[in-house]
């Protein structure tokens, strides 16, 4: 029988020859073979193996064992001397060099050649001067002091070496294949050949984690093809100790004072290392590195190299466009760090305006112009970019990616592992980390390919499900229970997720039987959800019971009493009823905490809506509503302090400068401005003070400002007035004054620009005969829109926004579409909720007794849509359809409650016919929905 020799896995993981000796295996040179460098090289190469796609295979363990054996050999003084002697030759000088460099810890280092301690000249700073280092070499080296425990360490080392050799023998016997020689263990441990050929003296001291070859590798090594599975999507820098990286950043700051161009090059190299490896550093090292980056930018604030430094951060923060295909693993850490660093820079008040604008533009490119203005910190920015990545990591590969690497599988395991590492690094506590992980898993399940048919999606689910700790007090368990009720989560998603939870996760109480079957029905999903709820103690918990008692108290309270004749009071009652039903929906999905939070805010809603509607000139609500949705009434300009004179001349101190006017808005400003008469500096000063006037402006102040913007002379005064008018363009008094001045306003481009800016509409050219007509129409439309947002209408609009936000939350759809009114959002949310419950109703067995069948409910809904006039009536009709659909599900889930459900629907129809207006009908419908929720929870509705 012919027996074949199994190939060594070392080339596949480390890109070195199978017969490589210990020095080549660890990527070390004889000149730098010190104990510290040996340990560093061992850790670096173990990280390389851990980053390989096959890191969990027996072959990877085999390579790890070989690395430990090589390190043990080099740490032994006698073996190290033999290996170095074989590498550098048998000459006395060469052998002595190996002894001096690779000696024990107590060996003096003064006799070592200068080339072993070469340091960059710019980073000397008392550490010695030298020549530029070779690419890939360690930049700083320290002399080893005498160690009094050297003898003990040798004994321990000998024991470790013996233990490693025994383990190697055992692993070799286990992995022995039938076709291998009878006594051979080929491939188990690399052979260390002390008489190997002399390698290149400039071999790199490290290897790129993503499979890239070092820049100073020998031609034979660099020409060798990389493993396809380990090829990175983005080149990564060599792992460097944090202390060295921080020292490089600080050295670049010191160098920036005399050589900005050279400092920028050093900064780019150090930042590349920081961006590629920051999760491997501890929190203190990351903070020190961020401070060093900030210090460097402040050093270059007045130099041309500052903008390229900001651009370097922006380039790393910006993710490839979606059409580029699947996001590579190499882009996760750099984009996260760079976005966090830019967010941190955005709050620096001492940064020049030009650099601040560059930072803002870089953040816009990374997060979009409509990015959230939440926590402006490193962690806040990092979390913002991390929330955009999960779906990109499982996206289909683009044709370009397939052409460049057709043999590579669509794997996302490495990218998702790095994403989870970054989440763990920026998360504030265990709950926040778990919440971000479960959010990422939800993105993959909702928006990614089906995990049972796509390898990348499956790997992402597996990585995230095993990283989540599934703690009893964490948010992950409740979210999984919600997914069983969410029709957007497919059966394939749940099948893969429950399979991972049952077989590979550390979820408490989950066994192999708790996996969704291939042909699972909706009833099977509900039964499995009940199993998970019982296993995790969430079926009946104290928190849920407390939340239910709180909700039942509101549902049976006096919030549905007649609201009187005031329309603002009626619409406030509608909001309260909708919020109570939203709390019921969250409680049904197992989210007790959100249910309690919503109910806590309910009592404040009527007073807040009345406060908004009772202020005729209010441009801002005095107190924010709980959870306001997008599309709220526009806020007026903030009362920021003046920034000094601008827009033309008048620089320097003003002679006889008058005392500034206190912000008011009641008319004193106009009086003081007119008293200045022809004193140009004083008029400019008054216009600067006008920027800090409080809203709403008085009609006198607005008229004087608009007149100055149209007719003031000289041009610098007119430009300053135009700037103030455009700042307060959302104030109705300014718009009214522009409308009054329009017939006599000069037809010049600057005045036309002001009117276009205030009216929020493009205008014809100045010479167009239709210019005045079009301008008047645009200003009138703008004024009507502003006036409609004041007084009682403002409260109604805010209430409408809150109703729409509540319905979109119940339906689980986006609550913020651009250019969508509050009424349209209400209609869209109610329609989405009906469709969601319509899908759930189809999965239920037809009830024996129901208010209407599914077909009848659909026909009634179409009839209401045809006769509805406007979005308000259409929303009221959708409310009725939602109530009918909920009644159908209650009858199907609880047949014993069918008679009571029919009674509730009959009462609703009767009361709607007797209602005085549309708001009364909405209150009646929401009251019926609440009573149906009571039946669904098993309570007898009153």
Short mmCIF file of C-alpha atoms in Angstrom, two decimals, residues 292-714:
data_model
loop_
_atom_site.label_atom_id
_atom_site.label_comp_id
_atom_site.label_asym_id
_atom_site.label_seq_id
_atom_site.Cartn_x
_atom_site.Cartn_y
_atom_site.Cartn_z
CA UNK A 292 -2.18 62.74 20.67
CA UNK A 293 -4.21 63.05 17.45
CA UNK A 294 -5.92 66.17 18.79
CA UNK A 295 -2.57 67.62 19.84
CA UNK A 296 -1.17 67.06 16.35
CA UNK A 297 -4.07 68.89 14.72
CA UNK A 298 -3.70 71.84 17.07
CA UNK A 299 0.01 72.03 16.23
CA UNK A 300 -0.88 72.27 12.52
CA UNK A 301 -3.87 74.61 12.85
CA UNK A 302 -2.10 77.48 11.08
CA UNK A 303 -0.36 75.29 8.49
CA UNK A 304 -1.49 73.94 5.15
CA UNK A 305 -0.94 70.33 6.28
CA UNK A 306 -3.88 70.48 8.72
CA UNK A 307 -6.51 70.00 6.00
CA UNK A 308 -4.83 66.83 4.60
CA UNK A 309 -4.72 65.43 8.14
CA UNK A 310 -8.49 65.91 8.46
CA UNK A 311 -8.93 64.44 4.99
CA UNK A 312 -6.94 61.38 6.09
CA UNK A 313 -9.46 60.77 8.87
CA UNK A 314 -12.38 61.39 6.52
CA UNK A 315 -11.03 58.91 3.98
CA UNK A 316 -10.89 56.18 6.60
CA UNK A 317 -14.31 57.05 8.02
CA UNK A 318 -16.19 56.90 4.72
CA UNK A 319 -17.53 53.47 3.85
CA UNK A 320 -17.57 52.29 0.24
CA UNK A 321 -20.86 53.00 -1.55
CA UNK A 322 -23.54 50.28 -1.38
CA UNK A 323 -23.06 49.48 -5.05
CA UNK A 324 -19.50 48.40 -4.22
CA UNK A 325 -20.96 45.22 -2.75
CA UNK A 326 -20.19 43.43 0.47
CA UNK A 327 -18.28 45.48 3.05
CA UNK A 328 -14.87 43.99 3.68
CA UNK A 329 -13.65 43.07 7.14
CA UNK A 330 -10.68 45.40 6.77
CA UNK A 331 -12.93 48.47 6.64
CA UNK A 332 -14.76 47.88 9.94
CA UNK A 333 -12.21 49.02 12.50
CA UNK A 334 -10.75 51.97 10.54
CA UNK A 335 -14.17 53.43 9.70
CA UNK A 336 -15.35 53.05 13.30
CA UNK A 337 -12.30 54.71 14.83
CA UNK A 338 -12.11 57.52 12.27
CA UNK A 339 -15.81 58.37 12.65
CA UNK A 340 -15.47 58.41 16.43
CA UNK A 341 -12.39 60.62 16.21
CA UNK A 342 -14.12 63.07 13.86
CA UNK A 343 -17.16 63.23 16.15
CA UNK A 344 -14.84 63.96 19.05
CA UNK A 345 -13.15 66.73 17.02
CA UNK A 346 -16.50 68.26 16.09
CA UNK A 347 -17.01 69.53 19.66
CA UNK A 348 -13.62 71.24 19.92
CA UNK A 349 -14.34 74.94 20.35
CA UNK A 350 -10.80 76.13 19.80
CA UNK A 351 -10.50 74.64 16.33
CA UNK A 352 -10.35 77.18 13.47
CA UNK A 353 -13.47 77.53 11.37
CA UNK A 354 -11.80 76.11 8.26
CA UNK A 355 -10.80 72.91 10.04
CA UNK A 356 -14.18 72.66 11.77
CA UNK A 357 -15.83 72.85 8.35
CA UNK A 358 -13.55 70.06 7.13
CA UNK A 359 -14.49 67.91 10.10
CA UNK A 360 -18.21 68.56 9.50
CA UNK A 361 -17.86 67.69 5.81
CA UNK A 362 -16.02 64.47 6.65
CA UNK A 363 -18.80 63.49 9.05
CA UNK A 364 -21.38 64.30 6.39
CA UNK A 365 -19.58 61.99 3.97
CA UNK A 366 -19.41 59.23 6.58
CA UNK A 367 -22.86 59.49 8.19
CA UNK A 368 -24.85 61.63 5.78
CA UNK A 369 -25.88 65.26 6.05
CA UNK A 370 -28.89 64.30 8.17
CA UNK A 371 -26.80 62.51 10.77
CA UNK A 372 -28.03 62.33 14.32
CA UNK A 373 -26.88 65.02 16.70
CA UNK A 374 -26.94 62.74 19.72
CA UNK A 375 -23.93 62.08 21.91
CA UNK A 376 -21.06 64.09 20.42
CA UNK A 377 -18.28 61.89 21.72
CA UNK A 378 -15.96 59.25 20.35
CA UNK A 379 -18.34 56.51 21.46
CA UNK A 380 -21.36 58.31 20.01
CA UNK A 381 -19.79 58.66 16.57
CA UNK A 382 -18.45 55.12 16.61
CA UNK A 383 -21.87 53.71 17.49
CA UNK A 384 -23.47 55.75 14.70
CA UNK A 385 -21.25 54.20 12.02
CA UNK A 386 -21.41 50.73 13.59
CA UNK A 387 -25.20 50.71 13.29
CA UNK A 388 -24.83 51.09 9.51
CA UNK A 389 -22.54 48.11 9.02
CA UNK A 390 -24.35 44.81 9.76
CA UNK A 391 -26.44 44.82 6.59
CA UNK A 392 -23.43 45.91 4.52
CA UNK A 393 -21.40 42.99 5.88
CA UNK A 394 -23.92 40.47 4.51
CA UNK A 395 -24.73 42.30 1.26
CA UNK A 396 -24.31 40.41 -2.02
CA UNK A 397 -20.91 40.67 -3.65
CA UNK A 398 -20.65 43.07 -6.55
CA UNK A 399 -19.60 41.89 -10.02
CA UNK A 400 -16.26 43.63 -9.53
CA UNK A 401 -15.66 41.70 -6.31
CA UNK A 402 -16.52 38.43 -8.02
CA UNK A 403 -14.16 39.20 -10.89
CA UNK A 404 -11.30 40.14 -8.59
CA UNK A 405 -11.70 37.15 -6.33
CA UNK A 406 -13.94 34.55 -7.94
CA UNK A 407 -12.61 31.70 -5.80
CA UNK A 408 -13.32 33.34 -2.45
CA UNK A 409 -16.56 32.34 -0.76
CA UNK A 410 -19.13 34.92 0.32
CA UNK A 411 -18.03 34.92 3.92
CA UNK A 412 -18.82 37.57 6.48
CA UNK A 413 -17.68 35.81 9.65
CA UNK A 414 -14.43 37.78 10.00
CA UNK A 415 -16.11 41.12 9.31
CA UNK A 416 -18.87 40.41 11.81
CA UNK A 417 -16.33 39.32 14.43
CA UNK A 418 -14.51 42.61 14.03
CA UNK A 419 -17.81 44.47 14.20
CA UNK A 420 -18.65 42.74 17.47
CA UNK A 421 -15.17 43.54 18.82
CA UNK A 422 -15.69 47.21 17.99
CA UNK A 423 -19.11 47.17 19.68
CA UNK A 424 -17.53 45.71 22.81
CA UNK A 425 -14.85 48.42 22.74
CA UNK A 426 -17.22 51.40 22.51
CA UNK A 427 -20.18 50.05 24.50
CA UNK A 428 -20.66 51.81 27.80
CA UNK A 429 -21.90 48.81 29.80
CA UNK A 430 -23.06 45.24 29.32
CA UNK A 431 -26.64 46.28 28.54
CA UNK A 432 -25.55 48.74 25.86
CA UNK A 433 -23.22 46.22 24.23
CA UNK A 434 -25.93 43.56 24.23
CA UNK A 435 -28.45 46.04 22.85
CA UNK A 436 -26.17 46.96 19.94
CA UNK A 437 -25.46 43.31 19.20
CA UNK A 438 -29.14 42.40 19.19
CA UNK A 439 -29.87 45.45 17.01
CA UNK A 440 -27.25 44.26 14.52
CA UNK A 441 -28.71 40.77 14.54
CA UNK A 442 -32.16 42.21 13.88
CA UNK A 443 -30.82 44.15 10.90
CA UNK A 444 -29.35 40.99 9.42
CA UNK A 445 -32.59 39.06 9.93
CA UNK A 446 -34.83 41.82 8.57
CA UNK A 447 -32.78 43.17 5.67
CA UNK A 448 -30.19 40.51 4.88
CA UNK A 449 -30.55 37.45 2.64
CA UNK A 450 -32.25 34.37 4.03
CA UNK A 451 -29.64 32.71 6.28
CA UNK A 452 -30.63 29.19 5.25
CA UNK A 453 -29.75 29.99 1.63
CA UNK A 454 -26.85 32.43 2.01
CA UNK A 455 -23.52 31.62 3.62
CA UNK A 456 -22.65 35.20 4.60
CA UNK A 457 -25.97 35.76 6.32
CA UNK A 458 -25.76 32.44 8.14
CA UNK A 459 -22.26 33.21 9.42
CA UNK A 460 -23.37 36.64 10.60
CA UNK A 461 -26.28 35.15 12.57
CA UNK A 462 -23.97 32.55 14.05
CA UNK A 463 -21.31 35.06 15.12
CA UNK A 464 -23.76 37.50 16.69
CA UNK A 465 -25.89 34.85 18.41
CA UNK A 466 -22.81 33.36 20.03
CA UNK A 467 -21.39 36.77 21.05
CA UNK A 468 -24.59 37.82 22.82
CA UNK A 469 -24.53 36.71 26.44
CA UNK A 470 -28.34 36.27 26.71
CA UNK A 471 -28.35 37.53 30.28
CA UNK A 472 -31.50 37.36 32.36
CA UNK A 473 -31.56 41.13 32.89
CA UNK A 474 -30.41 42.03 29.39
CA UNK A 475 -32.48 43.23 26.44
CA UNK A 476 -31.77 40.30 24.11
CA UNK A 477 -34.28 37.81 25.47
CA UNK A 478 -37.27 40.12 25.14
CA UNK A 479 -36.29 40.97 21.57
CA UNK A 480 -36.18 37.33 20.53
CA UNK A 481 -39.66 36.81 21.93
CA UNK A 482 -40.83 39.83 19.88
CA UNK A 483 -39.40 38.26 16.71
CA UNK A 484 -41.65 35.22 17.08
CA UNK A 485 -44.65 37.59 16.71
CA UNK A 486 -43.11 39.74 13.98
CA UNK A 487 -44.18 38.60 10.49
CA UNK A 488 -41.18 40.43 9.02
CA UNK A 489 -38.93 37.78 10.60
CA UNK A 490 -39.31 34.78 8.34
CA UNK A 491 -39.46 31.16 9.42
CA UNK A 492 -36.03 30.63 7.86
CA UNK A 493 -34.59 33.41 10.03
CA UNK A 494 -36.03 31.89 13.19
CA UNK A 495 -35.00 28.37 12.18
CA UNK A 496 -31.34 29.36 11.83
CA UNK A 497 -31.37 31.56 14.94
CA UNK A 498 -33.01 28.97 17.18
CA UNK A 499 -30.64 26.34 15.81
CA UNK A 500 -27.63 28.42 16.83
CA UNK A 501 -29.18 29.20 20.22
CA UNK A 502 -29.83 25.51 20.86
CA UNK A 503 -26.46 24.16 19.75
CA UNK A 504 -23.76 26.84 19.92
CA UNK A 505 -24.78 29.64 22.28
CA UNK A 506 -24.60 29.93 26.05
CA UNK A 507 -28.28 30.83 26.35
CA UNK A 508 -29.56 29.54 29.68
CA UNK A 509 -32.33 26.96 29.62
CA UNK A 510 -32.23 26.37 25.84
CA UNK A 511 -31.84 22.75 24.73
CA UNK A 512 -31.69 20.92 21.42
CA UNK A 513 -35.46 20.53 21.24
CA UNK A 514 -36.04 24.30 21.12
CA UNK A 515 -35.38 24.73 17.40
CA UNK A 516 -38.01 25.72 14.85
CA UNK A 517 -38.75 22.94 12.39
CA UNK A 518 -38.43 23.27 8.64
CA UNK A 519 -42.17 23.11 7.98
CA UNK A 520 -43.22 25.14 11.02
CA UNK A 521 -46.69 26.67 11.07
CA UNK A 522 -47.69 29.93 12.81
CA UNK A 523 -48.96 27.82 15.70
CA UNK A 524 -45.54 26.18 15.97
CA UNK A 525 -43.95 29.62 16.21
CA UNK A 526 -46.31 30.57 19.01
CA UNK A 527 -45.65 27.33 20.90
CA UNK A 528 -41.88 27.69 20.57
CA UNK A 529 -42.13 31.29 21.76
CA UNK A 530 -43.94 30.02 24.84
CA UNK A 531 -41.14 27.49 25.43
CA UNK A 532 -38.50 30.21 25.30
CA UNK A 533 -40.57 32.46 27.54
CA UNK A 534 -40.87 29.69 30.15
CA UNK A 535 -37.19 28.76 29.91
CA UNK A 536 -36.16 32.37 30.49
CA UNK A 537 -38.78 33.13 33.11
CA UNK A 538 -40.56 35.69 30.95
CA UNK A 539 -43.93 34.01 30.68
CA UNK A 540 -45.27 35.68 33.83
CA UNK A 541 -42.77 38.00 35.46
CA UNK A 542 -43.20 40.58 38.17
CA UNK A 543 -42.25 43.36 35.75
CA UNK A 544 -44.86 42.30 33.23
CA UNK A 545 -47.55 41.96 35.87
CA UNK A 546 -46.74 45.41 37.18
CA UNK A 547 -46.85 46.91 33.68
CA UNK A 548 -50.16 45.20 32.96
CA UNK A 549 -51.72 46.52 36.16
CA UNK A 550 -50.52 49.99 35.24
CA UNK A 551 -51.97 49.68 31.71
CA UNK A 552 -55.28 48.31 32.98
CA UNK A 553 -55.62 51.31 35.27
CA UNK A 554 -55.23 53.70 32.34
CA UNK A 555 -57.50 51.65 30.08
CA UNK A 556 -60.32 51.77 32.64
CA UNK A 557 -59.69 55.39 33.64
CA UNK A 558 -61.46 58.55 32.60
CA UNK A 559 -59.37 59.33 29.52
CA UNK A 560 -62.24 58.48 27.18
CA UNK A 561 -64.75 60.80 28.81
CA UNK A 562 -66.43 63.39 26.55
CA UNK A 563 -63.89 66.06 25.66
CA UNK A 564 -66.26 69.03 25.36
CA UNK A 565 -66.46 71.52 22.50
CA UNK A 566 -62.77 72.47 22.38
CA UNK A 567 -61.14 70.81 19.34
CA UNK A 568 -57.70 71.02 20.96
CA UNK A 569 -59.02 69.05 23.94
CA UNK A 570 -60.57 66.45 21.66
CA UNK A 571 -57.42 65.87 19.66
CA UNK A 572 -55.46 65.62 22.93
CA UNK A 573 -57.86 62.85 23.99
CA UNK A 574 -57.20 61.05 20.73
CA UNK A 575 -53.45 61.21 21.38
CA UNK A 576 -53.88 59.80 24.88
CA UNK A 577 -56.04 56.94 23.57
CA UNK A 578 -53.55 56.09 20.83
CA UNK A 579 -50.65 56.09 23.31
CA UNK A 580 -52.56 53.73 25.63
CA UNK A 581 -53.09 51.34 22.72
CA UNK A 582 -49.41 51.65 21.77
CA UNK A 583 -48.54 50.63 25.34
CA UNK A 584 -50.83 47.60 24.96
CA UNK A 585 -49.06 46.65 21.75
CA UNK A 586 -45.62 46.85 23.42
CA UNK A 587 -46.89 44.82 26.38
CA UNK A 588 -48.26 42.14 24.04
CA UNK A 589 -44.83 41.90 22.40
CA UNK A 590 -43.17 41.45 25.78
CA UNK A 591 -41.65 44.93 26.08
CA UNK A 592 -42.80 45.75 29.60
CA UNK A 593 -40.27 48.54 30.12
CA UNK A 594 -41.42 50.52 27.09
CA UNK A 595 -45.04 49.99 28.06
CA UNK A 596 -44.41 51.52 31.49
CA UNK A 597 -42.46 54.42 30.01
CA UNK A 598 -45.26 55.29 27.57
CA UNK A 599 -47.90 55.19 30.30
CA UNK A 600 -45.78 57.38 32.56
CA UNK A 601 -45.77 60.10 29.90
CA UNK A 602 -49.49 59.88 29.06
CA UNK A 603 -50.72 62.17 31.83
CA UNK A 604 -48.57 65.08 30.59
CA UNK A 605 -49.80 64.99 26.99
CA UNK A 606 -53.02 67.07 27.28
CA UNK A 607 -51.30 69.86 29.21
CA UNK A 608 -48.37 69.98 26.81
CA UNK A 609 -50.60 70.16 23.72
CA UNK A 610 -52.67 72.93 25.27
CA UNK A 611 -49.50 74.83 26.19
CA UNK A 612 -48.32 74.68 22.57
CA UNK A 613 -51.67 75.74 21.18
CA UNK A 614 -52.16 78.55 23.70
CA UNK A 615 -49.08 80.53 22.60
CA UNK A 616 -50.07 82.45 19.46
CA UNK A 617 -46.53 83.48 18.59
CA UNK A 618 -44.69 80.42 19.75
CA UNK A 619 -42.18 78.95 17.37
CA UNK A 620 -40.93 76.32 19.82
CA UNK A 621 -42.89 74.07 22.18
CA UNK A 622 -42.16 74.89 25.82
CA UNK A 623 -41.86 71.23 26.77
CA UNK A 624 -41.11 68.40 24.33
CA UNK A 625 -43.79 65.81 23.86
CA UNK A 626 -42.89 62.22 24.74
CA UNK A 627 -41.26 60.65 21.73
CA UNK A 628 -42.16 63.32 19.12
CA UNK A 629 -42.01 62.04 15.60
CA UNK A 630 -40.34 63.77 12.67
CA UNK A 631 -42.26 66.53 11.01
CA UNK A 632 -42.90 68.60 14.12
CA UNK A 633 -43.56 72.35 13.69
CA UNK A 634 -40.33 74.04 12.61
CA UNK A 635 -38.24 75.55 15.31
CA UNK A 636 -37.30 79.18 15.08
CA UNK A 637 -33.72 80.38 14.83
CA UNK A 638 -31.78 79.94 18.00
CA UNK A 639 -30.86 83.03 19.91
CA UNK A 640 -27.14 82.72 19.43
CA UNK A 641 -24.94 85.62 20.48
CA UNK A 642 -23.61 87.95 17.83
CA UNK A 643 -20.39 87.05 16.05
CA UNK A 644 -19.11 90.59 15.43
CA UNK A 645 -19.53 92.87 12.45
CA UNK A 646 -19.29 91.30 9.07
CA UNK A 647 -20.40 91.60 5.54
CA UNK A 648 -18.21 94.51 4.64
CA UNK A 649 -15.89 96.87 6.39
CA UNK A 650 -16.17 98.59 9.64
CA UNK A 651 -13.29 96.59 11.06
CA UNK A 652 -11.49 97.59 14.19
CA UNK A 653 -12.91 99.27 17.25
CA UNK A 654 -15.85 101.62 16.80
CA UNK A 655 -15.40 105.12 18.11
CA UNK A 656 -17.84 106.14 20.82
CA UNK A 657 -19.34 102.67 20.76
CA UNK A 658 -22.77 102.75 22.49
CA UNK A 659 -23.80 100.26 25.11
CA UNK A 660 -25.32 97.11 23.63
CA UNK A 661 -29.08 96.72 23.62
CA UNK A 662 -30.51 93.93 25.70
CA UNK A 663 -32.29 91.32 23.55
CA UNK A 664 -35.95 92.00 23.64
CA UNK A 665 -38.02 92.05 20.49
CA UNK A 666 -40.54 94.64 21.77
CA UNK A 667 -39.33 97.58 19.61
CA UNK A 668 -36.37 99.21 21.44
CA UNK A 669 -33.94 97.88 18.87
CA UNK A 670 -35.63 99.72 15.99
CA UNK A 671 -35.58 102.97 17.96
CA UNK A 672 -31.86 102.69 18.71
CA UNK A 673 -31.06 101.78 15.10
CA UNK A 674 -32.96 104.78 13.72
CA UNK A 675 -31.22 107.11 16.18
CA UNK A 676 -27.89 106.20 14.61
CA UNK A 677 -28.97 108.02 11.43
CA UNK A 678 -25.87 108.27 9.19
CA UNK A 679 -23.36 106.90 11.73
CA UNK A 680 -22.29 103.83 9.75
CA UNK A 681 -20.24 102.10 12.51
CA UNK A 682 -23.09 102.43 15.03
CA UNK A 683 -25.64 101.11 12.52
CA UNK A 684 -23.41 98.12 11.83
CA UNK A 685 -23.11 97.51 15.56
CA UNK A 686 -26.89 97.65 15.94
CA UNK A 687 -27.32 95.10 13.16
CA UNK A 688 -24.87 92.81 14.91
CA UNK A 689 -26.92 93.15 18.10
CA UNK A 690 -30.09 92.39 16.11
CA UNK A 691 -28.85 88.84 15.57
CA UNK A 692 -29.43 88.14 19.28
CA UNK A 693 -33.03 89.41 19.39
CA UNK A 694 -35.51 86.99 20.91
CA UNK A 695 -38.34 85.47 18.89
CA UNK A 696 -40.98 86.41 17.99
CA UNK A 697 -39.84 89.76 16.60
CA UNK A 698 -42.03 92.80 16.99
CA UNK A 699 -43.58 94.21 13.83
CA UNK A 700 -41.58 97.43 14.22
CA UNK A 701 -38.25 95.63 14.48
CA UNK A 702 -39.12 93.40 11.52
CA UNK A 703 -40.21 96.37 9.37
CA UNK A 704 -37.00 98.31 10.10
CA UNK A 705 -34.84 95.27 9.37
CA UNK A 706 -36.55 94.57 6.04
CA UNK A 707 -36.39 98.23 5.02
CA UNK A 708 -32.66 98.28 5.75
CA UNK A 709 -32.19 95.05 3.78
CA UNK A 710 -33.86 96.62 0.75
CA UNK A 711 -32.82 100.30 0.81
CA UNK A 712 -29.97 100.91 3.32
CA UNK A 713 -26.84 102.66 2.12
CA UNK A 714 -23.93 102.03 1.89
#
